[in-house]
Short mmCIF file of C-alpha atoms in Angstrom, two decimals:
data_model
loop_
_atom_site.label_atom_id
_atom_site.label_comp_id
_atom_site.label_asym_id
_atom_site.label_seq_id
_atom_site.Cartn_x
_atom_site.Cartn_y
_atom_site.Cartn_z
CA MET A 1 -3.50 11.43 45.97
CA ARG A 2 -5.59 8.29 45.41
CA VAL A 3 -8.19 8.21 42.66
CA LEU A 4 -10.87 5.59 42.14
CA GLY A 5 -11.65 5.02 38.45
CA ILE A 6 -14.94 3.67 37.07
CA GLU A 7 -15.32 2.38 33.50
CA THR A 8 -18.77 1.54 32.10
CA SER A 9 -18.71 2.89 28.55
CA CYS A 10 -19.50 -0.34 26.74
CA ASP A 11 -19.12 -4.06 27.53
CA GLU A 12 -16.74 -4.06 30.46
CA THR A 13 -17.40 -2.89 34.00
CA GLY A 14 -14.10 -1.91 35.58
CA ILE A 15 -12.96 -0.28 38.81
CA GLY A 16 -9.39 0.68 39.63
CA LEU A 17 -7.59 2.50 42.41
CA VAL A 18 -4.48 4.45 41.44
CA ASP A 19 -2.09 6.31 43.71
CA SER A 20 -0.05 9.29 42.51
CA SER A 21 3.16 7.82 43.88
CA ALA A 22 2.54 4.06 44.24
CA GLY A 23 0.73 3.58 40.89
CA VAL A 24 -1.91 0.87 40.63
CA VAL A 25 -3.16 -0.07 44.10
CA ALA A 26 -6.06 -2.36 43.26
CA GLU A 27 -8.40 -3.21 40.43
CA ALA A 28 -11.37 -5.34 39.53
CA LEU A 29 -12.92 -6.04 36.15
CA PHE A 30 -16.07 -7.77 35.06
CA SER A 31 -15.67 -8.67 31.45
CA GLN A 32 -18.17 -10.36 29.18
CA VAL A 33 -15.26 -12.39 27.93
CA GLY A 34 -15.05 -15.90 29.30
CA ILE A 35 -16.80 -15.23 32.58
CA HIS A 36 -18.40 -18.23 34.24
CA ARG A 37 -20.85 -18.07 37.05
CA PRO A 38 -20.49 -20.41 40.03
CA HIS A 39 -23.12 -22.71 38.53
CA GLY A 40 -20.99 -23.05 35.43
CA GLY A 41 -22.96 -21.19 32.79
CA VAL A 42 -21.54 -18.42 30.66
CA VAL A 43 -23.04 -15.08 31.58
CA PRO A 44 -25.08 -13.89 28.61
CA GLU A 45 -24.30 -10.52 27.08
CA LEU A 46 -27.49 -9.27 28.63
CA ALA A 47 -25.83 -9.45 32.01
CA ALA A 48 -22.50 -8.24 30.70
CA ARG A 49 -23.73 -4.72 30.07
CA ASP A 50 -25.85 -4.66 33.17
CA HIS A 51 -23.33 -2.39 34.87
CA VAL A 52 -25.68 -1.47 37.72
CA ARG A 53 -25.54 -4.90 39.29
CA LYS A 54 -21.79 -5.23 38.96
CA LEU A 55 -20.52 -1.90 40.24
CA LEU A 56 -20.97 -2.46 43.97
CA PRO A 57 -19.48 -5.97 44.07
CA LEU A 58 -16.54 -4.71 41.99
CA LEU A 59 -16.06 -1.74 44.30
CA ARG A 60 -15.97 -4.07 47.31
CA GLU A 61 -13.50 -6.32 45.51
CA THR A 62 -11.27 -3.37 44.63
CA LEU A 63 -11.26 -1.88 48.10
CA GLY A 64 -10.81 -5.17 49.93
CA ALA A 65 -9.90 -4.32 53.52
CA ARG A 66 -9.20 -0.65 52.67
CA GLU A 67 -11.36 2.12 54.06
CA MET A 68 -13.38 4.28 51.70
CA ASP A 69 -11.70 7.41 53.02
CA GLU A 70 -8.44 6.36 51.37
CA VAL A 71 -10.08 7.58 48.17
CA ASP A 72 -9.31 11.25 47.47
CA ALA A 73 -11.32 11.58 44.26
CA VAL A 74 -13.55 9.59 41.92
CA ALA A 75 -13.05 9.49 38.14
CA TYR A 76 -15.56 7.95 35.73
CA THR A 77 -15.84 7.54 31.97
CA ALA A 78 -17.95 10.45 30.70
CA GLY A 79 -17.81 9.38 27.02
CA PRO A 80 -17.80 8.40 24.27
CA GLY A 81 -19.97 5.29 24.58
CA LEU A 82 -23.50 4.06 25.09
CA ILE A 83 -25.46 6.76 26.87
CA GLY A 84 -27.19 4.42 29.33
CA ALA A 85 -23.98 2.62 30.17
CA LEU A 86 -22.11 5.91 30.67
CA LEU A 87 -24.85 7.34 32.89
CA THR A 88 -24.68 4.32 35.17
CA GLY A 89 -20.99 4.89 35.88
CA ALA A 90 -21.30 8.67 36.08
CA VAL A 91 -24.17 8.63 38.56
CA PHE A 92 -22.52 5.89 40.61
CA GLY A 93 -19.25 7.88 40.67
CA HIS A 94 -20.91 11.16 41.63
CA SER A 95 -23.04 9.54 44.33
CA LEU A 96 -20.00 7.90 45.82
CA ALA A 97 -17.99 11.13 45.71
CA TRP A 98 -20.86 13.10 47.22
CA ALA A 99 -21.26 10.59 50.06
CA LEU A 100 -17.53 10.76 50.76
CA GLY A 101 -17.33 14.53 50.39
CA LYS A 102 -14.69 14.11 47.67
CA PRO A 103 -14.48 15.54 44.14
CA ALA A 104 -15.62 13.66 41.01
CA ILE A 105 -14.26 14.07 37.51
CA GLY A 106 -15.45 12.83 34.10
CA VAL A 107 -12.81 11.29 31.86
CA HIS A 108 -12.62 10.78 28.09
CA HIS A 109 -12.39 7.05 27.42
CA LEU A 110 -9.88 7.35 24.56
CA GLU A 111 -7.67 9.82 26.40
CA ALA A 112 -7.54 7.27 29.21
CA HIS A 113 -6.33 4.63 26.72
CA LEU A 114 -3.72 7.02 25.31
CA LEU A 115 -2.32 7.91 28.74
CA ALA A 116 -2.40 4.37 30.18
CA VAL A 117 1.29 3.73 29.39
CA MET A 118 2.21 6.41 31.93
CA LEU A 119 1.13 3.89 34.60
CA GLN A 120 4.15 1.80 33.67
CA GLY A 121 6.57 4.70 33.85
CA ALA A 122 6.40 6.01 30.26
CA PRO A 123 6.82 9.79 30.05
CA PRO A 124 3.82 11.97 29.17
CA PRO A 125 3.11 13.17 25.59
CA PRO A 126 4.25 14.26 23.05
CA TYR A 127 4.00 10.98 21.18
CA LEU A 128 2.20 9.34 18.31
CA ALA A 129 -0.49 6.92 19.41
CA LEU A 130 -2.06 4.03 17.55
CA LEU A 131 -5.41 3.40 19.19
CA VAL A 132 -6.77 0.03 18.11
CA SER A 133 -9.76 -1.79 19.59
CA GLY A 134 -13.13 -3.28 18.73
CA GLY A 135 -14.61 0.18 18.41
CA HIS A 136 -11.70 2.37 17.30
CA THR A 137 -8.83 2.50 14.85
CA GLN A 138 -7.12 5.86 15.08
CA LEU A 139 -3.70 7.38 14.64
CA VAL A 140 -3.38 10.31 16.99
CA ALA A 141 -0.68 12.91 17.54
CA ALA A 142 -0.75 13.41 21.30
CA HIS A 143 0.91 16.81 21.71
CA ASP A 144 0.10 17.16 25.38
CA ILE A 145 -2.54 15.99 27.83
CA GLY A 146 -5.82 17.22 26.36
CA HIS A 147 -4.26 18.31 23.08
CA TYR A 148 -4.77 15.68 20.40
CA GLU A 149 -4.68 15.77 16.65
CA LEU A 150 -6.44 13.05 14.65
CA LEU A 151 -4.10 11.93 11.87
CA GLY A 152 -5.99 8.89 10.62
CA ASP A 153 -9.19 6.97 11.30
CA THR A 154 -11.02 3.99 9.88
CA LEU A 155 -13.40 4.68 7.02
CA ASP A 156 -15.58 1.69 7.90
CA ASP A 157 -14.90 -1.14 10.38
CA ALA A 158 -12.58 -0.92 13.38
CA VAL A 159 -9.70 -3.38 13.21
CA GLY A 160 -10.83 -5.26 16.33
CA GLU A 161 -14.28 -5.60 14.83
CA ALA A 162 -12.75 -7.09 11.68
CA PHE A 163 -10.85 -9.62 13.84
CA ASP A 164 -14.09 -10.52 15.65
CA LYS A 165 -16.09 -10.92 12.46
CA VAL A 166 -13.49 -12.97 10.62
CA ALA A 167 -13.20 -15.15 13.73
CA ARG A 168 -16.94 -15.67 13.66
CA MET A 169 -16.79 -16.65 9.97
CA LEU A 170 -14.10 -19.19 10.80
CA GLY A 171 -16.23 -20.63 13.58
CA LEU A 172 -13.97 -19.28 16.33
CA GLY A 173 -14.96 -17.76 19.66
CA TYR A 174 -15.19 -14.21 20.98
CA PRO A 175 -13.18 -12.05 21.22
CA GLY A 176 -11.72 -12.83 17.83
CA GLY A 177 -8.24 -11.35 18.27
CA PRO A 178 -6.68 -14.06 20.45
CA GLU A 179 -8.51 -16.79 18.51
CA ILE A 180 -7.25 -15.60 15.11
CA GLN A 181 -3.76 -15.20 16.54
CA ARG A 182 -3.81 -18.80 17.80
CA LEU A 183 -5.12 -20.25 14.55
CA ALA A 184 -2.80 -18.12 12.39
CA ARG A 185 0.25 -19.76 14.01
CA ARG A 186 -0.63 -22.93 12.11
CA GLY A 187 -1.25 -21.09 8.86
CA ARG A 188 0.97 -21.41 5.80
CA ALA A 189 2.34 -18.11 4.63
CA ARG A 190 1.63 -17.22 1.01
CA ARG A 191 -1.11 -19.85 0.55
CA PHE A 192 -3.40 -16.83 0.39
CA GLU A 193 -2.22 -13.29 0.16
CA PHE A 194 -4.72 -10.60 0.99
CA PRO A 195 -3.84 -7.15 -0.29
CA GLN A 196 -2.99 -4.71 2.47
CA PRO A 197 -6.00 -2.36 2.78
CA MET A 198 -5.40 1.21 1.56
CA ALA A 199 -1.77 0.40 0.67
CA ARG A 200 -1.93 2.46 -2.51
CA ARG A 201 -3.88 5.30 -0.98
CA PRO A 202 -2.00 8.28 0.45
CA GLY A 203 -2.79 9.60 3.92
CA LEU A 204 -3.18 7.81 7.20
CA ASP A 205 -6.74 6.47 7.11
CA PHE A 206 -7.62 2.80 7.53
CA SER A 207 -10.20 0.47 6.03
CA PHE A 208 -10.98 -3.08 7.11
CA SER A 209 -14.37 -3.82 5.61
CA GLY A 210 -12.93 -4.96 2.26
CA LEU A 211 -10.42 -7.21 3.99
CA LYS A 212 -13.24 -8.83 5.98
CA THR A 213 -15.15 -9.48 2.76
CA ARG A 214 -12.02 -10.84 1.09
CA ALA A 215 -11.58 -13.33 3.93
CA LEU A 216 -15.22 -14.36 3.56
CA GLN A 217 -14.92 -14.86 -0.19
CA THR A 218 -11.79 -16.96 0.26
CA LEU A 219 -13.52 -19.03 2.91
CA ARG A 220 -16.23 -19.98 0.41
CA HIS A 221 -13.63 -21.85 -1.61
CA CYS A 222 -12.58 -23.96 1.40
CA GLY A 223 -14.40 -27.05 2.55
CA ASP A 224 -16.53 -26.58 5.66
CA ASP A 225 -14.12 -28.26 8.03
CA ASP A 226 -10.91 -27.66 6.22
CA ASP A 227 -8.75 -26.71 9.20
CA ARG A 228 -5.65 -26.04 7.12
CA CYS A 229 -7.57 -23.66 4.92
CA HIS A 230 -9.04 -21.85 7.92
CA ALA A 231 -5.59 -21.43 9.45
CA ASP A 232 -4.23 -20.10 6.16
CA ILE A 233 -7.05 -17.55 5.99
CA ALA A 234 -6.45 -16.51 9.61
CA LEU A 235 -2.77 -15.94 8.84
CA ALA A 236 -3.40 -14.05 5.60
CA PHE A 237 -5.95 -11.86 7.36
CA GLU A 238 -3.74 -11.17 10.36
CA MET A 239 -0.76 -10.32 8.15
CA ALA A 240 -2.76 -7.90 6.00
CA ALA A 241 -4.43 -6.21 8.97
CA VAL A 242 -1.24 -5.86 10.99
CA GLY A 243 0.67 -4.83 7.86
CA SER A 244 -1.80 -2.02 7.23
CA LEU A 245 -1.56 -0.74 10.82
CA THR A 246 2.24 -0.93 10.84
CA GLU A 247 2.61 0.76 7.47
CA ARG A 248 0.46 3.70 8.55
CA CYS A 249 2.50 4.05 11.75
CA ARG A 250 5.73 4.04 9.72
CA ARG A 251 4.29 6.73 7.48
CA ALA A 252 3.08 8.83 10.44
CA LEU A 253 6.45 8.60 12.19
CA GLY A 254 8.17 9.74 8.99
CA GLN A 255 5.76 12.60 8.33
CA SER A 256 5.63 13.93 11.87
CA GLY A 257 9.26 13.45 12.84
CA CYS A 258 7.93 12.21 16.18
CA LYS A 259 10.29 9.85 17.99
CA ARG A 260 7.86 7.94 20.19
CA LEU A 261 5.02 5.61 19.21
CA VAL A 262 2.53 4.34 21.77
CA ALA A 263 0.13 1.49 21.01
CA ALA A 264 -3.12 1.33 22.99
CA GLY A 265 -6.43 -0.54 23.04
CA GLY A 266 -7.39 -4.20 22.95
CA VAL A 267 -5.76 -4.98 19.60
CA ALA A 268 -2.43 -3.71 21.00
CA ALA A 269 -2.35 -7.10 22.75
CA ASN A 270 -1.87 -8.85 19.39
CA ALA A 271 1.57 -10.48 19.29
CA ARG A 272 2.16 -9.96 15.58
CA LEU A 273 1.29 -6.28 15.86
CA ARG A 274 3.63 -5.84 18.83
CA ARG A 275 6.39 -7.62 16.92
CA GLU A 276 5.92 -5.62 13.73
CA LEU A 277 5.62 -2.27 15.51
CA ALA A 278 8.78 -3.07 17.45
CA LYS A 279 10.60 -3.17 14.11
CA LEU A 280 9.76 0.52 13.67
CA GLY A 281 11.87 1.20 16.75
CA GLY A 282 15.58 1.99 16.75
CA ASP A 283 17.19 4.91 14.98
CA GLY A 284 16.08 7.09 17.87
CA VAL A 285 12.46 5.90 17.64
CA GLU A 286 10.95 4.28 20.72
CA VAL A 287 7.89 2.01 20.56
CA ILE A 288 5.87 1.60 23.77
CA TYR A 289 3.04 -0.84 24.49
CA PRO A 290 0.80 -1.04 27.52
CA GLU A 291 0.99 -4.16 29.67
CA MET A 292 -1.49 -6.75 28.45
CA LYS A 293 -4.07 -6.07 31.16
CA LEU A 294 -4.03 -2.34 30.40
CA CYS A 295 -4.84 -2.89 26.72
CA ALA A 296 -8.52 -3.76 27.13
CA ASP A 297 -11.05 -1.43 28.77
CA ASN A 298 -10.45 -1.16 32.52
CA GLY A 299 -11.02 1.11 35.52
CA VAL A 300 -7.33 1.68 36.24
CA MET A 301 -6.77 3.76 33.10
CA ILE A 302 -9.79 5.91 34.01
CA ALA A 303 -8.38 6.50 37.49
CA ASN A 304 -5.01 7.38 35.92
CA ALA A 305 -6.48 9.92 33.48
CA GLY A 306 -8.59 11.51 36.23
CA LEU A 307 -5.56 11.67 38.51
CA LEU A 308 -3.42 13.36 35.84
CA ARG A 309 -6.07 15.97 35.17
CA LEU A 310 -6.75 16.70 38.83
CA GLN A 311 -3.01 17.00 39.52
CA ALA A 312 -2.76 19.44 36.63
CA GLY A 313 -5.30 21.63 38.41
CA GLN A 314 -8.50 20.78 36.56
CA THR A 315 -11.68 21.70 38.39
CA PRO A 316 -13.81 18.64 39.26
CA ASP A 317 -17.23 18.25 37.65
CA PRO A 318 -20.12 19.44 39.84
CA LEU A 319 -22.68 17.21 38.11
CA PRO A 320 -22.64 13.92 36.21
CA GLN A 321 -22.53 14.77 32.52
CA VAL A 322 -21.91 12.24 29.77
CA ARG A 323 -21.49 12.44 25.99
CA ALA A 324 -22.23 9.51 23.68
CA ARG A 325 -20.27 11.20 20.89
CA TRP A 326 -17.15 13.03 21.91
CA PRO A 327 -14.30 13.41 19.41
CA LEU A 328 -10.89 13.24 21.07
CA THR A 329 -9.94 16.44 19.25
CA GLU A 330 -12.59 18.41 21.18
CA LEU A 331 -10.79 17.79 24.47
CA GLN A 332 -9.12 20.71 26.22
CA PRO A 333 -5.97 20.69 28.33
CA PRO A 334 -6.63 20.45 32.08
CA ARG A 335 -7.64 23.80 33.52
CA ALA A 336 -9.29 25.39 36.48
CA ALA A 337 -12.83 26.68 35.95
CA MET B 1 -55.77 3.90 4.64
CA ASN B 2 -57.72 0.67 4.94
CA ALA B 3 -56.12 -2.75 4.88
CA ALA B 4 -56.77 -3.32 1.17
CA GLN B 5 -55.14 -0.01 0.21
CA PHE B 6 -52.22 -0.77 2.46
CA TRP B 7 -51.52 -4.06 0.76
CA GLN B 8 -51.80 -2.50 -2.67
CA ALA B 9 -49.19 0.03 -1.71
CA VAL B 10 -46.75 -2.60 -0.53
CA SER B 11 -44.20 -3.36 -3.15
CA LYS B 12 -41.24 -5.59 -3.61
CA ALA B 13 -38.20 -5.57 -5.84
CA THR B 14 -35.02 -7.57 -6.30
CA LEU B 15 -31.83 -6.07 -7.69
CA PHE B 16 -28.35 -7.28 -8.50
CA ILE B 17 -25.69 -5.02 -7.01
CA GLU B 18 -22.33 -5.47 -8.68
CA SER B 19 -20.03 -3.50 -6.40
CA ALA B 20 -19.63 -1.68 -3.09
CA ASP B 21 -20.02 1.61 -4.97
CA ALA B 22 -23.34 0.43 -6.39
CA MET B 23 -24.46 -0.63 -2.89
CA GLU B 24 -23.67 2.85 -1.60
CA ARG B 25 -25.61 4.31 -4.53
CA LEU B 26 -28.63 2.14 -3.71
CA GLY B 27 -28.54 3.55 -0.17
CA ALA B 28 -28.37 7.06 -1.56
CA CYS B 29 -31.40 6.43 -3.80
CA LEU B 30 -33.46 5.27 -0.83
CA ALA B 31 -32.84 8.45 1.16
CA PRO B 32 -35.21 10.87 -0.65
CA GLY B 33 -38.22 8.62 0.00
CA ALA B 34 -37.51 8.12 3.71
CA ARG B 35 -39.83 9.80 6.19
CA ALA B 36 -39.26 10.85 9.77
CA ALA B 37 -40.55 8.46 12.43
CA SER B 38 -39.82 5.37 10.38
CA SER B 39 -37.22 2.65 10.27
CA ILE B 40 -35.39 0.57 7.71
CA TRP B 41 -34.27 -2.97 8.47
CA LEU B 42 -31.16 -4.39 6.87
CA GLN B 43 -30.71 -8.12 6.93
CA GLY B 44 -27.97 -10.30 5.50
CA ASP B 45 -24.82 -12.12 6.46
CA LEU B 46 -21.48 -10.65 7.47
CA GLY B 47 -19.93 -8.72 4.59
CA ALA B 48 -23.22 -8.55 2.67
CA GLY B 49 -23.05 -4.76 2.41
CA LYS B 50 -25.46 -3.52 5.10
CA THR B 51 -23.18 -0.82 6.47
CA THR B 52 -22.15 0.20 2.94
CA LEU B 53 -25.80 0.79 2.03
CA CYS B 54 -26.30 2.81 5.23
CA ARG B 55 -23.26 4.93 4.38
CA GLY B 56 -24.81 5.86 1.03
CA PHE B 57 -28.12 6.68 2.72
CA ILE B 58 -26.56 8.92 5.37
CA ARG B 59 -24.22 10.68 2.93
CA ALA B 60 -27.14 11.38 0.57
CA LEU B 61 -28.74 13.34 3.41
CA GLY B 62 -25.76 15.65 3.38
CA TYR B 63 -23.70 14.18 6.21
CA ARG B 64 -20.04 14.71 5.32
CA GLY B 65 -18.21 12.91 8.12
CA ARG B 66 -17.24 9.26 8.38
CA VAL B 67 -19.97 6.64 8.56
CA LYS B 68 -18.41 3.81 10.49
CA SER B 69 -19.74 0.41 11.41
CA PRO B 70 -21.72 0.52 14.67
CA SER B 71 -21.08 -3.17 15.40
CA TYR B 72 -19.07 -2.42 18.53
CA THR B 73 -20.75 0.77 19.68
CA LEU B 74 -24.20 -0.71 18.82
CA LEU B 75 -25.37 2.75 17.76
CA GLU B 76 -24.09 5.75 15.82
CA SER B 77 -26.26 8.85 15.46
CA TYR B 78 -26.11 11.51 12.77
CA SER B 79 -27.83 14.85 12.50
CA THR B 80 -28.91 15.78 8.99
CA ALA B 81 -30.96 18.65 7.58
CA ARG B 82 -34.08 16.51 7.21
CA PHE B 83 -34.08 14.33 10.32
CA PRO B 84 -31.75 12.67 12.80
CA VAL B 85 -30.56 9.24 11.67
CA HIS B 86 -29.82 6.53 14.22
CA HIS B 87 -27.77 3.68 12.80
CA PHE B 88 -28.09 0.55 14.95
CA ASP B 89 -26.26 -2.73 14.67
CA PHE B 90 -27.57 -5.53 16.86
CA TYR B 91 -24.98 -8.05 15.65
CA ARG B 92 -23.51 -8.40 19.14
CA ILE B 93 -26.85 -8.71 20.87
CA ALA B 94 -27.23 -12.22 22.23
CA ASP B 95 -30.46 -11.72 24.15
CA SER B 96 -33.24 -9.54 22.74
CA GLY B 97 -33.86 -8.10 26.21
CA GLU B 98 -30.52 -6.37 25.96
CA VAL B 99 -31.80 -3.82 23.45
CA GLU B 100 -33.60 -2.28 26.40
CA TRP B 101 -30.22 -1.54 27.98
CA ILE B 102 -29.36 0.54 24.94
CA GLY B 103 -32.51 2.53 25.58
CA ILE B 104 -33.95 1.97 22.11
CA ARG B 105 -37.33 3.40 23.06
CA ASP B 106 -35.73 6.82 23.23
CA TYR B 107 -34.48 6.61 19.66
CA PHE B 108 -37.56 5.36 17.81
CA ASP B 109 -39.37 8.68 18.17
CA ASP B 110 -41.46 11.06 16.05
CA GLU B 111 -38.49 12.69 14.39
CA ALA B 112 -35.82 10.18 13.58
CA VAL B 113 -35.15 7.60 10.90
CA CYS B 114 -33.63 4.43 12.34
CA LEU B 115 -31.45 2.17 10.22
CA VAL B 116 -31.27 -1.23 11.88
CA GLU B 117 -28.75 -3.93 11.01
CA TRP B 118 -29.48 -7.43 12.39
CA PRO B 119 -33.02 -6.43 13.53
CA GLU B 120 -33.83 -10.13 14.09
CA ARG B 121 -31.56 -10.08 17.16
CA ALA B 122 -33.90 -7.59 18.83
CA GLY B 123 -36.76 -10.09 18.71
CA ARG B 124 -40.13 -8.38 18.68
CA ARG B 125 -39.00 -5.28 20.50
CA LEU B 126 -38.78 -3.04 17.41
CA PRO B 127 -41.62 -1.24 15.67
CA PRO B 128 -42.36 -2.62 12.17
CA PRO B 129 -40.15 -1.09 9.47
CA ALA B 130 -41.21 1.04 6.51
CA LEU B 131 -38.67 -0.79 4.38
CA ARG B 132 -36.92 -4.13 4.68
CA VAL B 133 -33.75 -4.72 2.73
CA THR B 134 -32.34 -8.24 2.54
CA LEU B 135 -28.85 -8.61 1.11
CA ALA B 136 -27.27 -11.86 0.00
CA HIS B 137 -24.00 -12.84 -1.61
CA ALA B 138 -24.45 -13.61 -5.32
CA GLY B 139 -21.22 -14.51 -7.04
CA ASP B 140 -18.91 -11.53 -6.65
CA GLY B 141 -21.87 -9.19 -6.24
CA ARG B 142 -24.92 -9.04 -4.00
CA ARG B 143 -28.63 -9.59 -4.43
CA ALA B 144 -30.78 -6.96 -2.75
CA SER B 145 -34.44 -7.72 -2.01
CA LEU B 146 -36.51 -4.71 -1.00
CA HIS B 147 -39.92 -4.82 0.59
CA SER B 148 -41.54 -1.45 1.18
CA GLU B 149 -44.86 -0.34 2.61
CA ASP B 150 -44.64 2.78 0.45
CA GLY B 151 -44.81 1.62 -3.15
CA HIS B 152 -44.42 5.10 -4.59
CA ALA B 153 -41.25 5.84 -2.66
CA LEU B 154 -39.74 2.48 -3.62
CA THR B 155 -40.62 2.95 -7.27
CA ALA B 156 -39.00 6.39 -7.28
CA ALA B 157 -35.90 4.98 -5.60
CA LEU B 158 -35.60 2.16 -8.12
CA GLN B 159 -35.99 4.56 -11.04
CA ALA B 160 -33.25 6.78 -9.63
CA PHE B 161 -31.02 3.74 -9.12
CA ARG B 162 -31.52 2.47 -12.67
CA ARG B 163 -30.79 5.88 -14.13
CA GLY B 164 -27.32 5.51 -12.55
#
């Protein structure tokens, strides 16, 4: 079975084609990050979320010389996200499926992130998942497909958002994650030490707003173009943020007795986080990361989640329905209507 | 109300806010005076406390869940007993035309209260606010400047805040 996946929940427009036996067949992504038009200008964010204009060119790019009838089903992100952005993908997906006489299925964006590692051969849940991106910071017990328990969440800012905002304070580009990571390599450890957020609080929740403010307050004591100072702040920030994420994962592994930890989302591309989480492995515990290109939002993971649900016998959706708010815990296991 | 009465009703205040808890409390004190079909603008630099104030406002209306930053999602909506609250953050908006892609016209309706962070990024596409809050760093605390078109509501909020 071949499923076409469409992602339009926020900034990125992504299309992917996934085959039940061959895995990823083709993909195309239009990201607001670092895109340059032929005439050399950076595409403004206005265009970046203009999913309507990008879907057809991306579909053509994904299909290449393939025929449309190779597609057995269409999956699209049904939520959570911006309602207008979601509707664009849902209506596009349903129209395409209707024209082809194939089924269409709505997918939960975060479930797609959680299941993306299965594309690289990882076994299905149960596992613990750390979902970290610009919009989310969650620790989830994935018991089975469609059966998720929220163990921890951010009380304020998502970790990726904190990276972006601290990067902006330091005069770095967007997205902030890679920029902070680059600058932090030149930082001197222990010049500044930021307390690990929530370290003394029990439970598995996160908080990054205070850390962001701490970075800002420290920056005020640096000169405007004090590169050393900026690098030291970047390092102190990265260490505290990653330390907080890692510590909560260690705690969750201990409390749940779960033996597998999966990282997902854009921040899972951070090298320090991957390194520190890897240290939680061993002793029977396995730590799994998605490939770099599967970390950020993309169409392939949507195709994968749709494929898994259809294979498990879920009835396709007769109409395009989207939900701006859709807690992961409200999902149901795949089932026939 | 004629123009003269309107200007008499407008009132301004400046407060020193010493902590994040106090910022949340200021938000909570502003909630009772808010009316449906109005908006509150929150301006100030990164880390100035805009989202913290919004959290206090939304919690004071009885919402018990998490109030997270909408910087990435651009919008978080809450249903409360008095009115729906839409919490916008236009920080990531580079071009004011983009707010149309979010469909803002559907949210600024007759029922809701809209809390808007970084309203300046939306250019002139937003209706005028009932209350403008400007937050600035001041030592380890923050300075909050409030400018309301409803002097009575603002006075009541300030009295509640000072009572602690």
